[in-house]
mmCIF file with all atom_site columns, C-alpha atoms in Angstrom:
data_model
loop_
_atom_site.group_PDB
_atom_site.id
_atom_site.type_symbol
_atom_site.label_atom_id
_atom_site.label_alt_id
_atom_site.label_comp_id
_atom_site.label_asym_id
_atom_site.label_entity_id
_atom_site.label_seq_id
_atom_site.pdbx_PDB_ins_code
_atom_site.Cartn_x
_atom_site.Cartn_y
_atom_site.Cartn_z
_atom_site.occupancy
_atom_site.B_iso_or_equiv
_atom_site.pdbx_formal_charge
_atom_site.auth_seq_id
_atom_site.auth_comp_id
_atom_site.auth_asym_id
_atom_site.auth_atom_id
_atom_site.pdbx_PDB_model_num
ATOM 1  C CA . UNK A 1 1  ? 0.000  0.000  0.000   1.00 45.00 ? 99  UNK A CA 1
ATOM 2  C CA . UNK A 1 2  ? 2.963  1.820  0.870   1.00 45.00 ? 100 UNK A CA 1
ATOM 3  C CA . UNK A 1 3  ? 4.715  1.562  -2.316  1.00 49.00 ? 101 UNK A CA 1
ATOM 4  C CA . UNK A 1 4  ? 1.812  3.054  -4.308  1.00 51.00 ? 102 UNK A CA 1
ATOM 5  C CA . UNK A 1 5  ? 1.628  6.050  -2.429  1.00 47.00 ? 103 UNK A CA 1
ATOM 6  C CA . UNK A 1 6  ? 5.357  6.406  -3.722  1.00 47.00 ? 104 UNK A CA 1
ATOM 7  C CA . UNK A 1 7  ? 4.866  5.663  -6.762  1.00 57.00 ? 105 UNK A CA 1
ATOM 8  C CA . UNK A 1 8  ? 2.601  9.017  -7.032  1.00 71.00 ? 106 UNK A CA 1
ATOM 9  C CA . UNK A 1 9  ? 4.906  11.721 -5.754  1.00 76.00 ? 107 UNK A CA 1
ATOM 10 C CA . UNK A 1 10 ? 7.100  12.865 -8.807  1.00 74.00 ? 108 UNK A CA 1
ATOM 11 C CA . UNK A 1 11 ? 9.932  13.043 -6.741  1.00 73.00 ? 109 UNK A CA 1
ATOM 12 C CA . UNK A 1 12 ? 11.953 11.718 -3.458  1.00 71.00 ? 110 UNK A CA 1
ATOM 13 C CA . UNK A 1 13 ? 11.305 14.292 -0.577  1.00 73.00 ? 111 UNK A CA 1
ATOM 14 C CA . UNK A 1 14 ? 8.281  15.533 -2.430  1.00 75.00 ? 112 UNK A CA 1
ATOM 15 C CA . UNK A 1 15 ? 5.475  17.886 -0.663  1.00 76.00 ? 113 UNK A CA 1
ATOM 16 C CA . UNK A 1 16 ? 2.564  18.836 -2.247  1.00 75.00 ? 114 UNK A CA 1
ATOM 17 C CA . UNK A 1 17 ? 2.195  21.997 -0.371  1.00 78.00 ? 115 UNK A CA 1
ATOM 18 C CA . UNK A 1 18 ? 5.937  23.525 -1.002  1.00 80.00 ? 116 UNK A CA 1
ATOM 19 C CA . UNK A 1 19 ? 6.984  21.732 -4.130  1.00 79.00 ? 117 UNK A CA 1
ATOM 20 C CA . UNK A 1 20 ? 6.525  22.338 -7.373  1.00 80.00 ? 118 UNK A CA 1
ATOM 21 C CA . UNK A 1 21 ? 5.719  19.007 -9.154  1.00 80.00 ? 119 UNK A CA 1
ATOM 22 C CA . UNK A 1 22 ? 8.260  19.118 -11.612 1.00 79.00 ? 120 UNK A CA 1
ATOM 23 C CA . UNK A 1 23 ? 10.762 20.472 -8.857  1.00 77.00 ? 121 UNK A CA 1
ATOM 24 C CA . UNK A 1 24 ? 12.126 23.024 -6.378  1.00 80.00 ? 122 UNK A CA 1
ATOM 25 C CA . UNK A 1 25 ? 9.283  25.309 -4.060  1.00 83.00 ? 123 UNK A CA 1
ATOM 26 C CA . UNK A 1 26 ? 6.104  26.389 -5.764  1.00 85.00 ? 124 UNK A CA 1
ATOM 27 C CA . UNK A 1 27 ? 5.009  29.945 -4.578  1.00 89.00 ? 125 UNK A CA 1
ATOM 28 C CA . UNK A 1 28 ? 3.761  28.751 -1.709  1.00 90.00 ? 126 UNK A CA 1
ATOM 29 C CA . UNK A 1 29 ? 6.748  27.382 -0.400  1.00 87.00 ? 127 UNK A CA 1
ATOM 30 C CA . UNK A 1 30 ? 8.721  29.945 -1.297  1.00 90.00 ? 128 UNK A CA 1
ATOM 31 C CA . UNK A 1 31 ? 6.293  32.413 1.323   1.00 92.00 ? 129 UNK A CA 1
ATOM 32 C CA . UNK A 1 32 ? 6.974  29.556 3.394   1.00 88.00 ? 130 UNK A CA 1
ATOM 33 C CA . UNK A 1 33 ? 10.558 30.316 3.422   1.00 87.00 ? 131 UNK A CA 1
ATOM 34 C CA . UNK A 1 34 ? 10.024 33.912 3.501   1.00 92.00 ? 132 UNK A CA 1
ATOM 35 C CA . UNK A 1 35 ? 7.872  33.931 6.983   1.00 92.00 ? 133 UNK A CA 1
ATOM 36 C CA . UNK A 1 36 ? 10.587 31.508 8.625   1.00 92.00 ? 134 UNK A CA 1
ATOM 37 C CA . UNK A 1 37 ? 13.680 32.337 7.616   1.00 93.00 ? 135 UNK A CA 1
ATOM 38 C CA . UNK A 1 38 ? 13.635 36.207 5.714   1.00 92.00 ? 136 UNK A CA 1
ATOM 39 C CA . UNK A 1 39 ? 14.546 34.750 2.893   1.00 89.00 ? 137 UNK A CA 1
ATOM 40 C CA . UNK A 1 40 ? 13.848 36.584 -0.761  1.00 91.00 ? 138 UNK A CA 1
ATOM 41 C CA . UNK A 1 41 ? 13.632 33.113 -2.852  1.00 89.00 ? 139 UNK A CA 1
ATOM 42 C CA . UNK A 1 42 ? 12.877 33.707 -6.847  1.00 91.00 ? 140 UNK A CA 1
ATOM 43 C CA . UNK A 1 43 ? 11.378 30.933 -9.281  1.00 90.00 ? 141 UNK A CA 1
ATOM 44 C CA . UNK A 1 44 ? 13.131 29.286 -11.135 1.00 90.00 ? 142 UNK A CA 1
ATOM 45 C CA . UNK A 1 45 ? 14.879 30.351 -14.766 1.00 92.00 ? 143 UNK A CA 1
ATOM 46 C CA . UNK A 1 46 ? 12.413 27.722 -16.233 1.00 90.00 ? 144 UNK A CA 1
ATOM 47 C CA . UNK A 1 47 ? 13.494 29.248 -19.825 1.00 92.00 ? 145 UNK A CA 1
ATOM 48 C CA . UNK A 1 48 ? 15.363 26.841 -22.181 1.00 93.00 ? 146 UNK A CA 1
ATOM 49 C CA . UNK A 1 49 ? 18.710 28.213 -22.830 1.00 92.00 ? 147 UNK A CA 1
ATOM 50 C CA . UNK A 1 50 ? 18.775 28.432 -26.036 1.00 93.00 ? 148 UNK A CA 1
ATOM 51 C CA . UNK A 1 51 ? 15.902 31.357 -25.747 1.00 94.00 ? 149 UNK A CA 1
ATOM 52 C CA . UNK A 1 52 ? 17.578 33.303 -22.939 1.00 94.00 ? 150 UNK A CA 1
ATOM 53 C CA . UNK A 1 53 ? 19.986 36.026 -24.441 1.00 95.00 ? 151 UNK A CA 1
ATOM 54 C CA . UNK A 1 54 ? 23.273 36.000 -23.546 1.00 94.00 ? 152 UNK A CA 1
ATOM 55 C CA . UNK A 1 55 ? 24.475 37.650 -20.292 1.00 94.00 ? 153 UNK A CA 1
ATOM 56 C CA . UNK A 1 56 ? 21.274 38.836 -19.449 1.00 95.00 ? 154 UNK A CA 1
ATOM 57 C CA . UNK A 1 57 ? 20.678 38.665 -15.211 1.00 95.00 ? 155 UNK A CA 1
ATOM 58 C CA . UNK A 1 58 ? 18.309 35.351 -16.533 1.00 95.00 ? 156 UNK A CA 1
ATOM 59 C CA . UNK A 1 59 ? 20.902 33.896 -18.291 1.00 95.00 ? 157 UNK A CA 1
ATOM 60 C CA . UNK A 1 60 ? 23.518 34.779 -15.674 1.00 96.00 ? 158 UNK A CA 1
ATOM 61 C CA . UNK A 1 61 ? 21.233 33.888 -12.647 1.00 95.00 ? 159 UNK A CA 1
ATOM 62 C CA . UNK A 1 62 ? 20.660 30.504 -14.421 1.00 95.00 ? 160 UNK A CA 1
ATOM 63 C CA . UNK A 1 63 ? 24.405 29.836 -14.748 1.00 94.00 ? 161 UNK A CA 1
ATOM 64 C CA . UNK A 1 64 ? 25.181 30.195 -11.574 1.00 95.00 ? 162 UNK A CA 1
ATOM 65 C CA . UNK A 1 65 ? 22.758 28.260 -10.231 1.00 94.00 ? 163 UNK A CA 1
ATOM 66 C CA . UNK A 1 66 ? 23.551 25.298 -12.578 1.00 94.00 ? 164 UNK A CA 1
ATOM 67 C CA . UNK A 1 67 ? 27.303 25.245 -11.581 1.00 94.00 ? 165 UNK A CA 1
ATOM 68 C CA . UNK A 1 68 ? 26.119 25.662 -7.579  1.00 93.00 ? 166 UNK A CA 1
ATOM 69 C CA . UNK A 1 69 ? 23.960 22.836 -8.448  1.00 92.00 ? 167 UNK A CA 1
ATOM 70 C CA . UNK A 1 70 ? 25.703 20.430 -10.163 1.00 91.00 ? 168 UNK A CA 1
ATOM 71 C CA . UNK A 1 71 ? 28.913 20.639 -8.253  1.00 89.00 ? 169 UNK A CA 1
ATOM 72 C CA . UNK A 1 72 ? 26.481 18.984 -5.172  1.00 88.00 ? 170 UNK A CA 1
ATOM 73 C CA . UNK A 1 73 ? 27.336 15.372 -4.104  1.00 86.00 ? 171 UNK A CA 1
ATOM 74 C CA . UNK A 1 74 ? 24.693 12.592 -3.897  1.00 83.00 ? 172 UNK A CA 1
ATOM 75 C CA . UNK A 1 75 ? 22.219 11.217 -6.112  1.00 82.00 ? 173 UNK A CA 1
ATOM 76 C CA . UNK A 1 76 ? 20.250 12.463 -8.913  1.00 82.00 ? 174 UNK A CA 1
ATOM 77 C CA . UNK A 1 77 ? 18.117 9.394  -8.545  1.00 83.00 ? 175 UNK A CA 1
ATOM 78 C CA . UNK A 1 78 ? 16.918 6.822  -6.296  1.00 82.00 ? 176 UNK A CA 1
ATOM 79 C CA . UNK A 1 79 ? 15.895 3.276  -7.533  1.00 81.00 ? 177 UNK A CA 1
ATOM 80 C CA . UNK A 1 80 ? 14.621 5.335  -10.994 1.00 80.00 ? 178 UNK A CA 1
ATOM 81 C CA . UNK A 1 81 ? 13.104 7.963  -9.221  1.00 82.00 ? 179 UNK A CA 1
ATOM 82 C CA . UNK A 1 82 ? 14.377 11.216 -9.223  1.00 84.00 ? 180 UNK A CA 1
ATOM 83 C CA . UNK A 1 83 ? 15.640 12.891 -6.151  1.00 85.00 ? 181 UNK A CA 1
ATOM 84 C CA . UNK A 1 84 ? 14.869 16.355 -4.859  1.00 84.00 ? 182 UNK A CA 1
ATOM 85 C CA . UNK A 1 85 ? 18.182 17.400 -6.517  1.00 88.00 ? 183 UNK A CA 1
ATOM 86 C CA . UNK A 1 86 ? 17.882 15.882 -9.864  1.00 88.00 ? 184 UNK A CA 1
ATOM 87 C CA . UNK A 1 87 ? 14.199 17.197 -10.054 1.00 87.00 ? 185 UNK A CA 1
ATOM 88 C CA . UNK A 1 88 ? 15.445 20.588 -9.920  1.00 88.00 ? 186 UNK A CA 1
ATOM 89 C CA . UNK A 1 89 ? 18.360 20.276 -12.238 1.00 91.00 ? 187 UNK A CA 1
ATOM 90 C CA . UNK A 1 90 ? 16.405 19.215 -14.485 1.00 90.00 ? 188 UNK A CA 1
ATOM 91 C CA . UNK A 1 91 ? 13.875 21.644 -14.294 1.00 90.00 ? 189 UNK A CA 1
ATOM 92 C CA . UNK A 1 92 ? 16.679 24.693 -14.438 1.00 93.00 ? 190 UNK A CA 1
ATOM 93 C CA . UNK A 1 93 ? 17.004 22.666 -18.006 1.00 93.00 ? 191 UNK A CA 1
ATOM 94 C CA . UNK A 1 94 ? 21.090 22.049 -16.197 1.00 92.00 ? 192 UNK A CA 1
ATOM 95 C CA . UNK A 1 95 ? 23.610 20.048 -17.989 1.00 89.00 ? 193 UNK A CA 1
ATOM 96 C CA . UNK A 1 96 ? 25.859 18.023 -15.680 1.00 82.00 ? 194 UNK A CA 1
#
């Protein structure tokens, strides 16, 4: 019973309430974050690369989140499923 409740969530770690299905905090979370710890989160630089113009603060922003990202050790995946990590590397449309 267990497993199929697993088998829903898109991703290990996954909340409905702060996470965005495909990965990282939906807006919610992010006010979440804002109320506990001050923090000024963004959303994510969904944008294919390809679209975003070079150097611009998307671009740029996108960039260094990607090399922040992918320099992280552990898993991108667990037994096929992806982990919070990989969820949002992929989503940030990262190459690592």
């Amino acid at each position: 019973m267990w497993q199929d409740i697993l088998k829903k969530k898109p991703f290990h770690g996954y909340n409905k309430k702060i996470h965005h299905k495909k990965g990282g905090l939906n807006a919610a979370g992010r006010a979440k974050a804002k109320r506990e710890t001050g923090a000024n989160l963004k959303p994510p630089v969904t944008t294919k690369p390809s679209k975003l113009k070079a150097g611009s603060k998307k671009a740029k922003r996108r960039k260094q989140f990607c090399s922040r990202m992918c320099g992280n050790k552990g898993p991108t995946s667990k037994k096929g499923k992806l982990t919070r990590l990989g969820a949002s590397l992929k989503r940030w449309n990262c190459n690592c």
